[in-house]
Amino acid sequence: MTFAGDQDELRAALLGLSAEIGRPLHYSELSSEQRLSAMHLLSMVDGWEAHVFETAKPFGTTTTDHHVRAKLLAQLMSDLSLHEGVVRLVLEERGKPGTPFDRLNDKDRQVFQKLRRQGRVSKELSIEHAGKTEPLLSIADLIVGARTDALCAVSDEPYAVIAHRVRQVVVLQMA
């Protein structure tokens, strides 16, 4: 996601919808009606656009989730670094600092540092990890869930509501 508008307005709208339905905005846990409500809410708030990075097909058993994430993050970081005004990338925290899963956050930072050394990301770009309570992180979950449903012919209606906000879809081939 890139944001050019008021993030606080979008954050408040997402928190309001979450409170209204009485649960976090995780696409797979929402009813069809709640999914559509979430998509309509997203479509009405200005100042954001989505950039989707996905694999062309499910990856095999020899490819780890970590390898796929690293490859997707590398492409994402490089591409977003080219967008004027993008200075910060916020990723979902996969482990609290000091816990064993914090090493997964370290792996994200290692990908970023490697790209920085290679000159593939701008000097202005920084990354941080935010906890699951950050409402803006739910946008990615909602969009990916809706896109997956559309691609798998489950339902194209939720994605159709926000498809005009998706500026870029990058499909990576996994070796």
PDB file of C-alpha atoms in Angstrom, residues 98-173:
ATOM      1  CA  GLY A  98      13.214 -10.645  22.158  1.00  0.00           C
ATOM      2  CA  THR A  99      11.112 -13.662  21.150  1.00  0.00           C
ATOM      3  CA  PRO A 100      12.323 -16.511  18.930  1.00  0.00           C
ATOM      4  CA  PHE A 101      10.074 -15.315  16.089  1.00  0.00           C
ATOM      5  CA  ASP A 102      11.780 -11.909  16.089  1.00  0.00           C
ATOM      6  CA  ARG A 103      14.459 -13.550  13.941  1.00  0.00           C
ATOM      7  CA  LEU A 104      11.875 -13.571  11.132  1.00  0.00           C
ATOM      8  CA  ASN A 105      11.736  -9.774  11.367  1.00  0.00           C
ATOM      9  CA  ASP A 106      15.544  -9.822  11.246  1.00  0.00           C
ATOM     10  CA  LYS A 107      15.362 -11.761   7.969  1.00  0.00           C
ATOM     11  CA  ASP A 108      13.191  -8.989   6.487  1.00  0.00           C
ATOM     12  CA  ARG A 109      15.745  -6.404   7.623  1.00  0.00           C
ATOM     13  CA  GLN A 110      18.555  -8.491   6.107  1.00  0.00           C
ATOM     14  CA  VAL A 111      16.780  -8.483   2.726  1.00  0.00           C
ATOM     15  CA  PHE A 112      16.450  -4.708   2.989  1.00  0.00           C
ATOM     16  CA  GLN A 113      20.105  -4.188   3.969  1.00  0.00           C
ATOM     17  CA  LYS A 114      21.298  -6.406   1.114  1.00  0.00           C
ATOM     18  CA  LEU A 115      19.245  -4.382  -1.372  1.00  0.00           C
ATOM     19  CA  ARG A 116      20.566  -1.148   0.116  1.00  0.00           C
ATOM     20  CA  ARG A 117      24.173  -2.355  -0.295  1.00  0.00           C
ATOM     21  CA  GLN A 118      23.389  -3.293  -3.911  1.00  0.00           C
ATOM     22  CA  GLY A 119      21.882   0.134  -4.559  1.00  0.00           C
ATOM     23  CA  ARG A 120      18.462  -1.359  -5.355  1.00  0.00           C
ATOM     24  CA  VAL A 121      16.561   0.730  -2.794  1.00  0.00           C
ATOM     25  CA  SER A 122      16.757   4.476  -2.268  1.00  0.00           C
ATOM     26  CA  LYS A 123      18.648   5.938   0.656  1.00  0.00           C
ATOM     27  CA  GLU A 124      15.404   7.599   1.774  1.00  0.00           C
ATOM     28  CA  LEU A 125      13.465   4.337   2.164  1.00  0.00           C
ATOM     29  CA  SER A 126      13.250   2.837   5.640  1.00  0.00           C
ATOM     30  CA  ILE A 127      11.428  -0.213   6.968  1.00  0.00           C
ATOM     31  CA  GLU A 128       9.769  -0.975  10.250  1.00  0.00           C
ATOM     32  CA  HIS A 129       7.626  -3.715  11.691  1.00  0.00           C
ATOM     33  CA  ALA A 130       4.258  -2.901  13.259  1.00  0.00           C
ATOM     34  CA  GLY A 131       2.188  -5.142  15.488  1.00  0.00           C
ATOM     35  CA  LYS A 132      -0.996  -6.859  14.401  1.00  0.00           C
ATOM     36  CA  THR A 133      -3.010  -4.115  16.097  1.00  0.00           C
ATOM     37  CA  GLU A 134      -2.041  -1.601  13.376  1.00  0.00           C
ATOM     38  CA  PRO A 135      -5.325  -1.228  11.428  1.00  0.00           C
ATOM     39  CA  LEU A 136      -3.638  -0.242   8.162  1.00  0.00           C
ATOM     40  CA  LEU A 137      -2.069  -3.705   7.933  1.00  0.00           C
ATOM     41  CA  SER A 138      -5.542  -5.190   7.513  1.00  0.00           C
ATOM     42  CA  ILE A 139      -5.843  -3.506   4.107  1.00  0.00           C
ATOM     43  CA  ALA A 140      -3.282  -5.864   2.589  1.00  0.00           C
ATOM     44  CA  ASP A 141      -5.060  -8.890   4.061  1.00  0.00           C
ATOM     45  CA  LEU A 142      -8.408  -7.702   2.694  1.00  0.00           C
ATOM     46  CA  ILE A 143      -7.076  -6.998  -0.796  1.00  0.00           C
ATOM     47  CA  VAL A 144      -5.129 -10.242  -1.071  1.00  0.00           C
ATOM     48  CA  GLY A 145      -8.112 -12.244   0.176  1.00  0.00           C
ATOM     49  CA  ALA A 146     -10.444 -10.560  -2.309  1.00  0.00           C
ATOM     50  CA  ARG A 147      -7.958 -10.986  -5.167  1.00  0.00           C
ATOM     51  CA  THR A 148      -7.459 -14.664  -4.340  1.00  0.00           C
ATOM     52  CA  ASP A 149     -11.220 -15.237  -4.288  1.00  0.00           C
ATOM     53  CA  ALA A 150     -11.519 -13.536  -7.683  1.00  0.00           C
ATOM     54  CA  LEU A 151      -8.635 -15.510  -9.218  1.00  0.00           C
ATOM     55  CA  CYS A 152      -9.990 -18.801  -7.858  1.00  0.00           C
ATOM     56  CA  ALA A 153     -13.536 -18.027  -9.066  1.00  0.00           C
ATOM     57  CA  VAL A 154     -14.916 -18.063  -5.530  1.00  0.00           C
ATOM     58  CA  SER A 155     -16.348 -14.548  -5.816  1.00  0.00           C
ATOM     59  CA  ASP A 156     -15.188 -11.597  -7.867  1.00  0.00           C
ATOM     60  CA  GLU A 157     -17.513  -9.055  -6.238  1.00  0.00           C
ATOM     61  CA  PRO A 158     -15.295  -7.925  -3.301  1.00  0.00           C
ATOM     62  CA  TYR A 159     -12.233  -7.423  -5.509  1.00  0.00           C
ATOM     63  CA  ALA A 160     -14.247  -5.627  -8.189  1.00  0.00           C
ATOM     64  CA  VAL A 161     -15.142  -2.953  -5.616  1.00  0.00           C
ATOM     65  CA  ILE A 162     -11.483  -1.979  -5.042  1.00  0.00           C
ATOM     66  CA  ALA A 163      -9.744  -3.190  -8.212  1.00  0.00           C
ATOM     67  CA  HIS A 164      -9.509   0.392  -9.494  1.00  0.00           C
ATOM     68  CA  ARG A 165      -7.241   1.179  -6.518  1.00  0.00           C
ATOM     69  CA  VAL A 166      -4.732  -1.531  -7.471  1.00  0.00           C
ATOM     70  CA  ARG A 167      -2.033   0.310  -9.413  1.00  0.00           C
ATOM     71  CA  GLN A 168       0.375  -2.521  -9.957  1.00  0.00           C
ATOM     72  CA  VAL A 169       0.292  -6.294  -9.986  1.00  0.00           C
ATOM     73  CA  VAL A 170       3.669  -8.014 -10.128  1.00  0.00           C
ATOM     74  CA  VAL A 171       3.723 -11.756 -10.693  1.00  0.00           C
ATOM     75  CA  LEU A 172       7.009 -13.410  -9.749  1.00  0.00           C
ATOM     76  CA  GLN A 173       8.123 -16.735 -11.127  1.00  0.00           C
TER      77      GLN A 173
END
